[in-house]
Tab-separated table of C-alpha atoms and ligand atoms in Angstrom:
chain	number	residue	atom	x	y	z
P	1	MET	CA	97.415	112.925	122.654
P	2	ALA	CA	96.341	110.335	119.795
P	3	GLN	CA	94.438	107.185	120.064
P	4	VAL	CA	94.855	105.520	123.231
P	5	VAL	CA	95.812	101.548	123.243
P	6	ARG	CA	97.062	98.605	124.694
P	7	ILE	CA	100.899	97.419	123.526
P	8	SER	CA	99.181	93.971	122.882
P	9	GLU	CA	97.363	95.249	120.211
P	10	ILE	CA	99.835	97.491	118.854
P	11	ALA	CA	101.410	94.822	115.218
P	12	LYS	CA	97.329	96.906	114.727
P	13	PHE	CA	99.238	99.732	114.221
P	14	GLU	CA	102.161	100.170	112.831
P	15	GLY	CA	102.861	103.255	110.827
P	16	ARG	CA	100.156	104.585	113.303
P	17	GLU	CA	100.746	107.334	115.955
P	18	VAL	CA	100.075	106.271	119.091
P	19	THR	CA	99.314	107.213	122.686
P	20	LEU	CA	100.608	103.414	124.898
P	21	GLN	CA	99.705	104.801	129.332
P	22	GLY	CA	102.008	103.215	132.075
P	23	TRP	CA	104.990	102.995	133.499
P	24	LEU	CA	108.362	103.635	132.801
P	25	TYR	CA	110.395	100.125	133.740
P	26	ASN	CA	113.968	100.828	132.900
P	27	LYS	CA	116.176	103.179	129.863
P	28	ARG	CA	118.941	103.688	128.722
P	29	SER	CA	120.728	106.535	126.996
P	30	SER	CA	123.155	107.155	124.292
P	31	GLY	CA	123.943	110.505	123.780
P	32	LYS	CA	121.121	112.443	121.656
P	33	LEU	CA	118.685	109.356	121.826
P	34	TRP	CA	117.170	107.671	125.211
P	35	PHE	CA	115.568	104.102	124.906
P	36	LEU	CA	112.640	104.099	126.968
P	37	LEU	CA	111.433	100.430	128.066
P	38	VAL	CA	107.480	101.131	128.790
P	39	ARG	CA	105.024	99.088	130.563
P	40	ASP	CA	101.487	98.945	130.365
P	41	GLY	CA	100.726	95.445	132.189
P	42	SER	CA	100.374	93.599	128.328
P	43	GLU	CA	103.732	94.099	127.190
P	44	ILE	CA	106.883	96.153	127.268
P	45	ILE	CA	108.132	98.017	124.372
P	46	GLN	CA	110.276	100.300	123.685
P	47	CYS	CA	110.029	103.890	122.786
P	48	VAL	CA	112.844	105.761	121.667
P	49	VAL	CA	113.916	109.979	121.888
P	50	PHE	CA	115.971	110.840	119.481
P	51	LYS	CA	116.776	114.690	119.756
P	52	ASN	CA	115.948	115.765	117.027
P	53	ASP	CA	112.604	114.933	117.100
P	54	VAL	CA	111.031	115.944	119.950
P	55	SER	CA	110.914	119.298	121.783
P	56	ALA	CA	113.012	120.583	124.941
P	57	GLU	CA	110.315	119.633	127.665
P	58	THR	CA	110.065	116.114	125.851
P	59	PHE	CA	113.789	115.239	125.683
P	60	GLN	CA	114.274	116.320	130.024
P	61	ALA	CA	110.870	113.800	130.443
P	62	ALA	CA	112.678	111.578	129.702
P	63	GLU	CA	115.955	112.034	131.300
P	64	LYS	CA	113.856	112.496	134.432
P	65	LEU	CA	111.929	108.927	133.977
P	66	THR	CA	113.209	107.183	136.718
P	67	GLN	CA	112.144	102.760	137.234
P	68	GLU	CA	108.509	102.536	137.948
P	69	SER	CA	107.284	106.700	137.239
P	70	SER	CA	103.568	107.088	135.626
P	71	LEU	CA	103.693	108.227	132.521
P	72	ARG	CA	101.407	108.668	128.817
P	73	ILE	CA	103.874	108.687	125.482
P	74	THR	CA	102.818	109.231	121.924
P	75	GLY	CA	103.742	108.608	119.408
P	76	THR	CA	104.358	106.492	115.620
P	77	VAL	CA	104.025	102.446	115.278
P	78	SER	CA	107.548	101.326	113.477
P	79	ALA	CA	108.438	97.479	112.647
P	80	ASP	CA	111.712	96.541	114.541
P	81	LYS	CA	113.155	92.805	113.714
P	82	ARG	CA	115.317	92.900	116.984
P	83	SER	CA	113.542	93.485	119.932
P	84	PRO	CA	111.253	90.253	121.538
P	85	LEU	CA	107.594	92.428	121.055
P	86	GLY	CA	108.607	93.012	116.558
P	87	PHE	CA	107.751	96.363	117.230
P	88	GLU	CA	109.444	99.613	118.553
P	89	LEU	CA	108.329	103.820	119.295
P	90	GLN	CA	109.593	106.660	118.285
P	91	VAL	CA	108.665	109.462	120.633
P	92	ARG	CA	106.494	112.224	119.745
P	93	GLU	CA	105.540	113.329	123.079
P	94	ILE	CA	105.539	112.356	127.036
P	95	GLU	CA	103.852	113.059	129.737
P	96	ILE	CA	104.145	112.571	133.075
P	97	ILE	CA	102.427	111.671	135.727
P	98	GLN	CA	103.855	110.954	138.208
P	99	ILE	CA	107.592	110.711	139.214
P	100	ALA	CA	108.501	106.999	141.567
P	101	ILE	CA	111.369	107.806	144.006
P	102	ASP	CA	113.356	104.866	145.368
P	103	TYR	CA	111.408	102.910	143.530
P	104	PRO	CA	112.555	99.477	146.041
P	105	ILE	CA	113.176	96.172	143.862
P	106	SER	CA	116.164	97.643	141.355
P	107	LYS	CA	117.481	95.319	138.785
P	108	LYS	CA	119.531	93.595	141.373
P	109	GLU	CA	119.535	90.172	143.128
P	110	HIS	CA	117.194	90.527	146.638
P	111	GLY	CA	116.584	87.777	149.112
P	112	ILE	CA	112.945	85.814	148.919
P	113	ASP	CA	111.486	87.248	152.482
P	114	PHE	CA	112.807	91.075	150.709
P	115	LEU	CA	111.235	90.542	147.887
P	116	MET	CA	107.988	89.233	149.988
P	117	ASP	CA	107.833	92.156	151.752
P	118	HIS	CA	107.102	94.230	148.633
P	119	ARG	CA	104.912	91.595	146.574
P	120	HIS	CA	102.425	94.102	145.657
P	121	LEU	CA	105.126	95.657	143.845
P	122	TRP	CA	107.017	92.638	142.855
P	123	LEU	CA	103.647	91.860	140.736
P	124	ARG	CA	105.143	94.695	137.974
P	125	SER	CA	108.439	92.321	137.954
P	126	ARG	CA	108.322	90.177	134.362
P	127	LYS	CA	108.433	86.966	136.823
P	128	GLN	CA	105.668	87.275	138.351
P	129	HIS	CA	103.917	89.055	135.841
P	130	ALA	CA	104.751	85.731	133.739
P	131	ILE	CA	103.298	83.330	137.013
P	132	LEU	CA	100.001	85.157	137.083
P	133	ARG	CA	99.224	84.891	133.092
P	134	ILE	CA	99.950	81.043	133.596
P	135	ARG	CA	97.796	81.328	136.382
P	136	HIS	CA	94.717	82.937	134.686
P	137	GLN	CA	95.218	80.198	132.049
P	138	ILE	CA	95.207	77.827	133.708
P	139	ILE	CA	92.206	78.796	135.926
P	140	HIS	CA	90.702	79.860	132.945
P	141	ALA	CA	91.025	76.557	131.332
P	142	ALA	CA	90.038	74.552	134.248
P	143	ARG	CA	86.498	76.217	134.252
P	144	GLU	CA	85.817	75.801	130.203
P	145	PHE	CA	86.778	72.177	130.550
P	146	PHE	CA	84.253	71.939	133.149
P	147	ASP	CA	81.973	74.171	130.975
P	148	ASP	CA	81.975	72.485	127.693
P	149	ARG	CA	80.721	69.046	129.756
P	150	ASP	CA	77.745	70.739	130.888
P	151	PHE	CA	78.523	70.585	134.620
P	152	ILE	CA	77.027	73.815	136.625
P	153	LEU	CA	78.687	75.925	138.396
P	154	VAL	CA	77.531	75.248	142.897
P	155	ASP	CA	80.170	77.216	144.884
P	156	SER	CA	80.397	75.823	148.237
P	157	PRO	CA	79.951	78.989	151.732
P	158	ILE	CA	83.758	78.711	153.001
P	159	PHE	CA	82.290	79.725	156.544
P	160	THR	CA	80.733	76.162	157.822
P	161	PRO	CA	80.240	74.351	160.817
P	162	ASN	CA	82.139	71.400	160.326
P	163	ALA	CA	85.770	69.875	159.474
P	164	ALA	CA	85.640	68.054	156.514
P	165	GLU	CA	89.765	66.360	156.029
P	166	GLY	CA	90.495	65.839	159.788
P	167	THR	CA	90.698	68.578	162.695
P	168	THR	CA	94.286	69.118	162.360
P	169	THR	CA	94.217	72.064	159.986
P	170	LEU	CA	91.042	73.501	161.043
P	171	PHE	CA	90.952	77.334	161.099
P	172	GLU	CA	88.182	78.725	163.915
P	173	THR	CA	86.579	81.471	164.005
P	174	ASP	CA	83.531	83.139	166.411
P	175	TYR	CA	81.063	83.187	164.882
P	176	PHE	CA	78.256	85.245	166.764
P	177	GLY	CA	78.967	83.967	169.770
P	178	SER	CA	79.120	80.620	167.956
P	179	SER	CA	82.242	78.269	166.614
P	180	ALA	CA	82.737	78.738	162.437
P	181	TYR	CA	85.590	76.948	160.479
P	182	LEU	CA	87.318	78.156	156.878
P	183	THR	CA	86.243	75.975	154.641
P	184	GLN	CA	88.747	73.014	154.383
P	185	SER	CA	87.421	71.522	151.207
P	186	GLY	CA	83.629	72.774	148.704
P	187	GLN	CA	83.683	68.803	148.746
P	188	LEU	CA	80.793	68.138	150.909
P	189	TYR	CA	77.903	71.012	149.270
P	190	ALA	CA	79.910	69.587	146.572
P	191	GLU	CA	78.144	66.624	147.175
P	192	ALA	CA	74.584	67.338	147.855
P	193	GLY	CA	75.812	69.544	144.178
P	194	ALA	CA	75.997	66.421	142.552
P	195	MET	CA	72.391	64.747	143.667
P	196	ALA	CA	71.307	68.123	142.629
P	197	PHE	CA	72.184	69.067	139.380
P	198	GLY	CA	74.462	65.119	138.582
P	199	ARG	CA	77.692	66.810	136.969
P	200	VAL	CA	79.349	70.349	139.454
P	201	TYR	CA	81.956	72.105	140.195
P	202	CYS	CA	83.337	74.610	142.752
P	203	PHE	CA	86.456	76.544	142.808
P	204	GLY	CA	87.462	79.338	145.923
P	205	PRO	CA	89.908	79.412	148.527
P	206	THR	CA	90.131	76.967	151.538
P	207	PHE	CA	91.922	77.307	154.681
P	208	ARG	CA	94.547	74.669	155.812
P	209	ALA	CA	95.964	75.447	159.589
P	210	GLU	CA	99.242	73.748	157.612
P	211	LYS	CA	102.427	74.197	160.992
P	212	SER	CA	104.165	72.591	157.604
P	213	LYS	CA	106.515	74.838	156.156
P	214	THR	CA	107.812	73.139	152.662
P	215	ARG	CA	107.511	74.037	148.809
P	216	ARG	CA	103.863	72.755	148.307
P	217	HIS	CA	101.684	74.426	151.461
P	218	LEU	CA	99.999	77.473	151.258
P	219	THR	CA	96.690	77.883	155.206
P	220	GLU	CA	94.525	79.950	152.011
P	221	PHE	CA	95.129	77.976	148.477
P	222	TRP	CA	92.667	77.744	145.707
P	223	MET	CA	90.398	74.279	144.438
P	224	ILE	CA	88.843	73.317	142.211
P	225	GLU	CA	86.256	70.237	142.763
P	226	PRO	CA	83.620	68.951	140.546
P	227	GLU	CA	81.431	65.839	142.089
P	228	VAL	CA	79.476	63.288	139.834
P	229	ALA	CA	76.234	61.525	140.871
P	230	PHE	CA	76.695	58.017	139.044
P	231	PHE	CA	80.771	58.154	139.125
P	232	ASP	CA	82.938	55.150	140.346
P	233	LEU	CA	85.996	55.315	141.003
P	234	GLN	CA	87.632	54.155	137.678
P	235	ASP	CA	85.223	57.785	135.847
P	236	ASP	CA	86.455	59.918	138.541
P	237	MET	CA	89.926	59.345	137.163
P	238	GLN	CA	89.588	59.347	133.848
P	239	LEU	CA	87.353	63.119	134.751
P	240	ALA	CA	91.171	63.584	136.374
P	241	GLU	CA	93.154	62.648	133.356
P	242	GLU	CA	91.664	64.452	131.339
P	243	PHE	CA	90.903	67.652	133.513
P	244	VAL	CA	95.250	67.466	133.134
P	245	SER	CA	95.602	67.589	129.989
P	246	HIS	CA	93.305	69.979	129.067
P	247	LEU	CA	94.801	72.814	131.707
P	248	VAL	CA	98.292	71.957	129.609
P	249	GLN	CA	97.347	71.907	126.938
P	250	SER	CA	95.506	74.932	127.061
P	251	THR	CA	98.770	76.669	128.778
P	252	LEU	CA	100.942	75.501	125.560
P	253	LYS	CA	99.190	76.606	123.362
P	254	ASN	CA	97.953	79.792	124.900
P	255	ARG	CA	100.658	81.632	127.486
P	256	GLN	CA	104.463	79.943	125.010
P	257	LYS	CA	105.400	82.803	125.352
P	258	GLU	CA	105.529	83.185	129.081
P	259	LEU	CA	106.715	79.895	129.330
P	260	GLU	CA	109.401	81.014	128.024
P	261	THR	CA	110.119	83.778	129.366
P	262	LEU	CA	110.366	81.256	132.829
P	263	GLU	CA	112.736	79.026	130.277
P	264	ARG	CA	110.700	75.959	131.452
P	265	ASP	CA	111.173	72.255	128.589
P	266	LEU	CA	108.122	73.124	126.931
P	267	THR	CA	109.021	69.375	125.742
P	268	LYS	CA	108.267	68.031	129.381
P	269	LEU	CA	104.968	69.318	128.668
P	270	ALA	CA	104.071	68.763	125.634
P	271	ASN	CA	103.866	65.179	126.574
P	272	ILE	CA	101.492	65.417	128.914
P	273	LYS	CA	98.147	63.511	127.247
P	274	ALA	CA	96.064	61.279	128.054
P	275	PRO	CA	95.889	58.543	128.766
P	276	PHE	CA	97.782	58.638	132.537
P	277	PRO	CA	99.893	55.833	133.825
P	278	LYS	CA	97.122	54.230	136.718
P	279	ILE	CA	98.945	52.492	139.735
P	280	HIS	CA	97.982	50.203	143.169
P	281	TYR	CA	98.757	51.642	145.915
P	282	ARG	CA	100.362	48.145	146.730
P	283	GLU	CA	102.828	48.513	143.258
P	284	ALA	CA	103.669	52.170	144.852
P	285	VAL	CA	104.993	50.400	147.333
P	286	GLU	CA	106.809	47.984	145.146
P	287	ILE	CA	108.426	51.271	143.063
P	288	LEU	CA	110.083	52.529	146.623
P	289	LYS	CA	111.028	49.698	147.896
P	290	LYS	CA	113.179	48.981	144.484
P	291	ASN	CA	114.355	52.012	144.692
P	292	GLY	CA	116.040	52.205	148.646
P	293	SER	CA	113.419	53.615	149.924
P	294	ASN	CA	112.695	53.159	153.678
P	295	PHE	CA	108.491	53.771	153.063
P	296	MET	CA	105.748	51.997	155.786
P	297	GLU	CA	103.554	49.904	154.433
P	298	GLY	CA	100.416	51.026	155.091
P	299	ASP	CA	101.766	55.120	155.447
P	300	ASP	CA	100.848	57.651	153.189
P	301	PHE	CA	103.069	59.306	151.134
P	302	GLY	CA	105.479	62.393	151.624
P	303	ALA	CA	106.940	64.440	149.613
P	304	PRO	CA	110.048	62.004	149.369
P	305	ASP	CA	107.800	59.289	148.301
P	306	GLU	CA	106.160	60.077	145.792
P	307	THR	CA	109.418	61.962	144.130
P	308	ILE	CA	110.015	58.405	143.432
P	309	ILE	CA	106.935	58.099	142.600
P	310	SER	CA	106.764	59.998	139.553
P	311	GLU	CA	110.332	60.185	138.671
P	312	GLN	CA	109.282	56.718	137.240
P	313	PHE	CA	106.857	58.439	134.398
P	314	ASP	CA	106.906	60.831	131.990
P	315	ARG	CA	104.350	62.098	132.900
P	316	PRO	CA	101.215	62.302	135.586
P	317	VAL	CA	101.085	59.500	137.953
P	318	ILE	CA	97.382	58.170	139.328
P	319	VAL	CA	98.264	55.705	142.334
P	320	HIS	CA	94.943	54.141	143.693
P	321	HIS	CA	93.553	52.323	145.998
P	322	TYR	CA	94.946	53.784	149.289
P	323	PRO	CA	94.641	52.463	152.460
P	324	ALA	CA	91.006	52.825	154.469
P	325	ALA	CA	92.854	54.667	157.901
P	326	VAL	CA	95.618	57.496	156.672
P	327	LYS	CA	92.618	58.257	153.682
P	328	ALA	CA	89.484	60.872	155.002
P	329	PHE	CA	86.022	59.130	156.649
P	330	TYR	CA	84.405	59.765	153.404
P	331	MET	CA	85.726	57.842	151.173
P	332	LYS	CA	84.357	54.816	150.404
P	333	ARG	CA	85.783	50.892	150.970
P	334	ASP	CA	86.525	48.302	148.079
P	335	SER	CA	84.009	45.783	149.009
P	336	ARG	CA	86.683	42.784	147.546
P	337	GLN	CA	89.549	45.124	149.364
P	338	PRO	CA	87.825	46.797	152.505
P	339	GLU	CA	91.149	47.631	154.099
P	340	TYR	CA	91.472	50.425	151.167
P	341	ALA	CA	89.692	52.654	149.833
P	342	LEU	CA	88.367	53.345	146.539
P	343	ALA	CA	91.139	56.807	146.872
P	344	MET	CA	93.030	58.200	144.191
P	345	ASP	CA	95.202	60.910	144.353
P	346	MET	CA	96.766	62.212	140.284
P	347	LEU	CA	101.574	63.067	141.333
P	348	ALA	CA	102.397	66.039	139.343
P	349	PRO	CA	106.359	64.213	137.400
P	350	GLU	CA	109.349	66.147	138.088
P	351	GLY	CA	108.889	65.614	142.158
P	352	TYR	CA	106.125	68.950	141.993
P	353	GLY	CA	103.973	66.564	143.968
P	354	GLU	CA	100.197	65.021	144.621
P	355	ILE	CA	98.267	67.834	142.443
P	356	ILE	CA	94.933	66.172	143.124
P	357	GLY	CA	92.772	64.096	146.066
P	358	GLY	CA	90.293	62.135	144.680
P	359	SER	CA	87.647	59.632	145.477
P	360	GLN	CA	83.869	57.376	145.279
P	361	ARG	CA	82.027	58.603	147.982
P	362	GLU	CA	80.384	55.739	150.994
P	363	ASP	CA	76.719	56.515	149.574
P	364	ASP	CA	75.407	53.977	152.263
P	365	TYR	CA	73.955	55.150	155.711
P	366	ASP	CA	74.499	53.187	158.307
P	367	THR	CA	78.174	53.695	157.317
P	368	LEU	CA	78.576	56.580	156.729
P	369	LEU	CA	77.515	57.362	160.596
P	370	LYS	CA	79.273	54.985	161.413
P	371	ARG	CA	82.266	56.794	159.813
P	372	ILE	CA	81.618	60.056	161.477
P	373	ARG	CA	80.986	58.234	164.770
P	374	GLU	CA	85.018	56.514	164.712
P	375	ASN	CA	86.724	60.131	163.416
P	376	GLY	CA	84.896	61.551	166.066
P	377	LEU	CA	82.660	64.306	164.080
P	378	SER	CA	79.776	66.134	165.047
P	379	GLU	CA	76.753	64.402	164.393
P	380	GLU	CA	74.839	66.521	164.971
P	381	ALA	CA	76.740	69.171	162.549
P	382	PHE	CA	77.106	66.139	159.154
P	383	ARG	CA	72.999	65.725	159.314
P	384	TRP	CA	72.366	67.292	156.470
P	385	TYR	CA	74.982	65.154	154.853
P	386	LEU	CA	73.921	62.011	156.052
P	387	ASP	CA	69.859	63.292	154.292
P	388	LEU	CA	71.980	62.908	151.087
P	389	ARG	CA	72.771	59.070	152.254
P	390	LYS	CA	68.616	59.521	153.209
P	391	TYR	CA	67.333	60.774	149.773
P	392	GLY	CA	67.627	59.463	146.890
P	393	SER	CA	71.516	58.026	147.364
P	394	VAL	CA	73.722	56.698	144.044
P	395	PRO	CA	77.254	55.997	144.209
P	396	HIS	CA	79.786	59.180	143.037
P	397	SER	CA	82.603	60.417	142.791
P	398	GLY	CA	84.713	63.823	142.677
P	399	PHE	CA	87.564	65.500	143.299
P	400	GLY	CA	89.503	69.043	144.060
P	401	LEU	CA	92.024	70.609	142.374
P	402	GLY	CA	95.108	72.359	143.433
P	403	ILE	CA	95.337	75.369	141.621
P	404	GLU	CA	98.765	76.581	143.352
P	405	ARG	CA	100.508	72.998	142.812
P	406	THR	CA	99.244	72.770	138.782
P	407	VAL	CA	100.053	76.739	138.184
P	408	ALA	CA	103.829	75.742	140.166
P	409	TRP	CA	104.394	72.630	137.913
P	410	ILE	CA	103.386	74.201	134.232
P	411	ALA	CA	104.904	76.759	135.564
P	412	GLY	CA	108.259	75.222	136.204
P	413	ILE	CA	108.738	76.937	140.343
P	414	ASN	CA	110.161	75.745	143.067
P	415	HIS	CA	107.566	77.270	145.772
P	416	VAL	CA	103.945	77.437	145.559
P	417	ARG	CA	104.761	80.999	146.659
P	418	GLU	CA	104.634	82.895	142.871
P	419	THR	CA	101.896	80.667	142.075
P	420	ILE	CA	99.462	83.029	144.239
P	421	PRO	CA	99.055	87.106	144.274
P	422	TYR	CA	99.069	86.898	148.191
P	423	PRO	CA	100.413	83.607	149.217
P	424	ARG	CA	99.537	83.167	153.591
P	425	THR	CA	101.277	80.515	154.818
P	426	MET	CA	102.272	80.240	158.766
P	427	GLN	CA	104.555	83.152	159.674
P	428	ARG	CA	103.777	84.624	156.595
P	429	LEU	CA	99.787	87.238	156.335
P	430	TYR	CA	101.982	90.675	154.970
P	431	PRO	CA	100.607	92.744	153.097
G	1	LIG	O1	93.563	66.240	149.521
G	1	LIG	P1	93.089	66.563	149.524
G	1	LIG	O2	93.298	67.774	150.704
G	1	LIG	O3	91.144	66.288	148.761
G	1	LIG	C1	90.487	67.529	149.337
G	1	LIG	O4	90.080	67.865	150.313
G	1	LIG	C2	89.091	66.361	148.920
G	1	LIG	N1	88.788	66.639	149.237
G	1	LIG	C3	89.250	66.410	147.849
G	1	LIG	C4	87.782	66.282	147.005
G	1	LIG	O5	87.539	66.158	147.150
G	1	LIG	N2	86.667	67.797	146.198
G	1	LIG	O6	93.520	68.609	148.906
G	1	LIG	C5	92.996	68.852	147.318
G	1	LIG	C6	93.935	69.394	146.971
G	1	LIG	C7	95.886	68.045	146.657
G	1	LIG	O7	96.400	66.815	145.917
G	1	LIG	C8	96.380	69.760	146.322
G	1	LIG	O8	96.700	69.970	145.477
G	1	LIG	C9	96.130	70.652	146.931
G	1	LIG	O9	94.466	70.614	147.075
G	1	LIG	N3	96.680	70.533	148.561
G	1	LIG	C10	97.308	71.785	149.065
G	1	LIG	N4	97.910	73.304	148.224
G	1	LIG	C11	98.219	73.674	148.981
G	1	LIG	N5	98.300	74.591	149.850
G	1	LIG	C12	98.320	73.491	150.619
G	1	LIG	N6	98.720	73.147	152.416
G	1	LIG	C13	97.113	72.143	150.464
G	1	LIG	N7	96.411	71.176	151.109
G	1	LIG	C14	95.904	70.449	149.759
G	2	LIG	MG1	95.578	65.110	149.207
């Protein structure tokens, strides 16, 4: 064995002998040569085994290796202009760790159900690998954005005594003889955090018993939710557009190779810079009417409506002032047009739909209590939340960005199920 290195740092070792540890991705032979594609999780490299340069055992090992067999491979790093990596390995020695027999995912086309049943293995393929690296980048950029602006991470609990986003999509679970609900949003606790720290965010999994089988809905998805004391709706929209610009630009800068693997149109992403267009709900309704939709004013937008609206713009569009009747109980209403909530949604371009939902929060104790009662929610479970309006209540706002929909849009992936390692939907709990 020589010095063990990761393929991603191979450029530093040109001309030297190194050992790589990984798995066989693919191979082909031409007489006295084996070309092995070896992956180690960081990259894929071509390794050339020339019969005259290696022992008989090593040449046999190259013959024996099957797709996804594990190995250590030692050789000299040489520049190779034609390969995507720019380097290949001239092999001296191969150590087989385990021979994989009948790896189920071959190079031929498989159906989506088959691939999803083998999700634990499918993660090794080039495309899935690229998507999850982009997801990692987006999460990294999201944390970086808030950390750089002096936000404090204050995470919300997952077991909760109350609903945050309506009672129809609640997952209920037994909690030592009483009921607990899996959180639908960390927001309400983030509001308490904002009163303690001024500006906070929470980031974690959220759960909704979505009975819809669309390409945008999961039952378990990750949400990042900033909440800021003394922010009004305008401040909130500005924070959201700067945030999303940062996510896109950071991914373009740091994950260009992965975006190219996915054949993403990079020119569309290059445009995504704040400020974004901001339109009143009524303007969005006008757009729908002009485009022949039979949308009923007063409703919330469905996926086809969102697509029509977002197609008018070359970057995400923020729709604000939704009818209060279709929005959550905690949203403050506009005192000058009280039928509208101080709400905003951000719709991604290219038909990817809503990626952000946010609002200015109701900060008046009596009004909030009234809304809790009107919505048939438990006053008892919300006592702590009402406390926030009793002790130093201030105007405040925040939003939640769904990670999976954001990854789908930035990576250009049609369905959210490929943007999370193990998707959970109405029909899928395995693996
Ligand atoms: O619009 P939503 O329901 O907003 C809230 O939960 C607020 N409490 C957030 C806040 O103000 N702090 O959800 C926010 C985002 C959506 O825009 C969408 O991106 C994502 O969460 N989302 C889902 N993603 C995947 N599957 C689902 N079933 C989703 N439901 C919402
Ligand atoms: Mg929403």
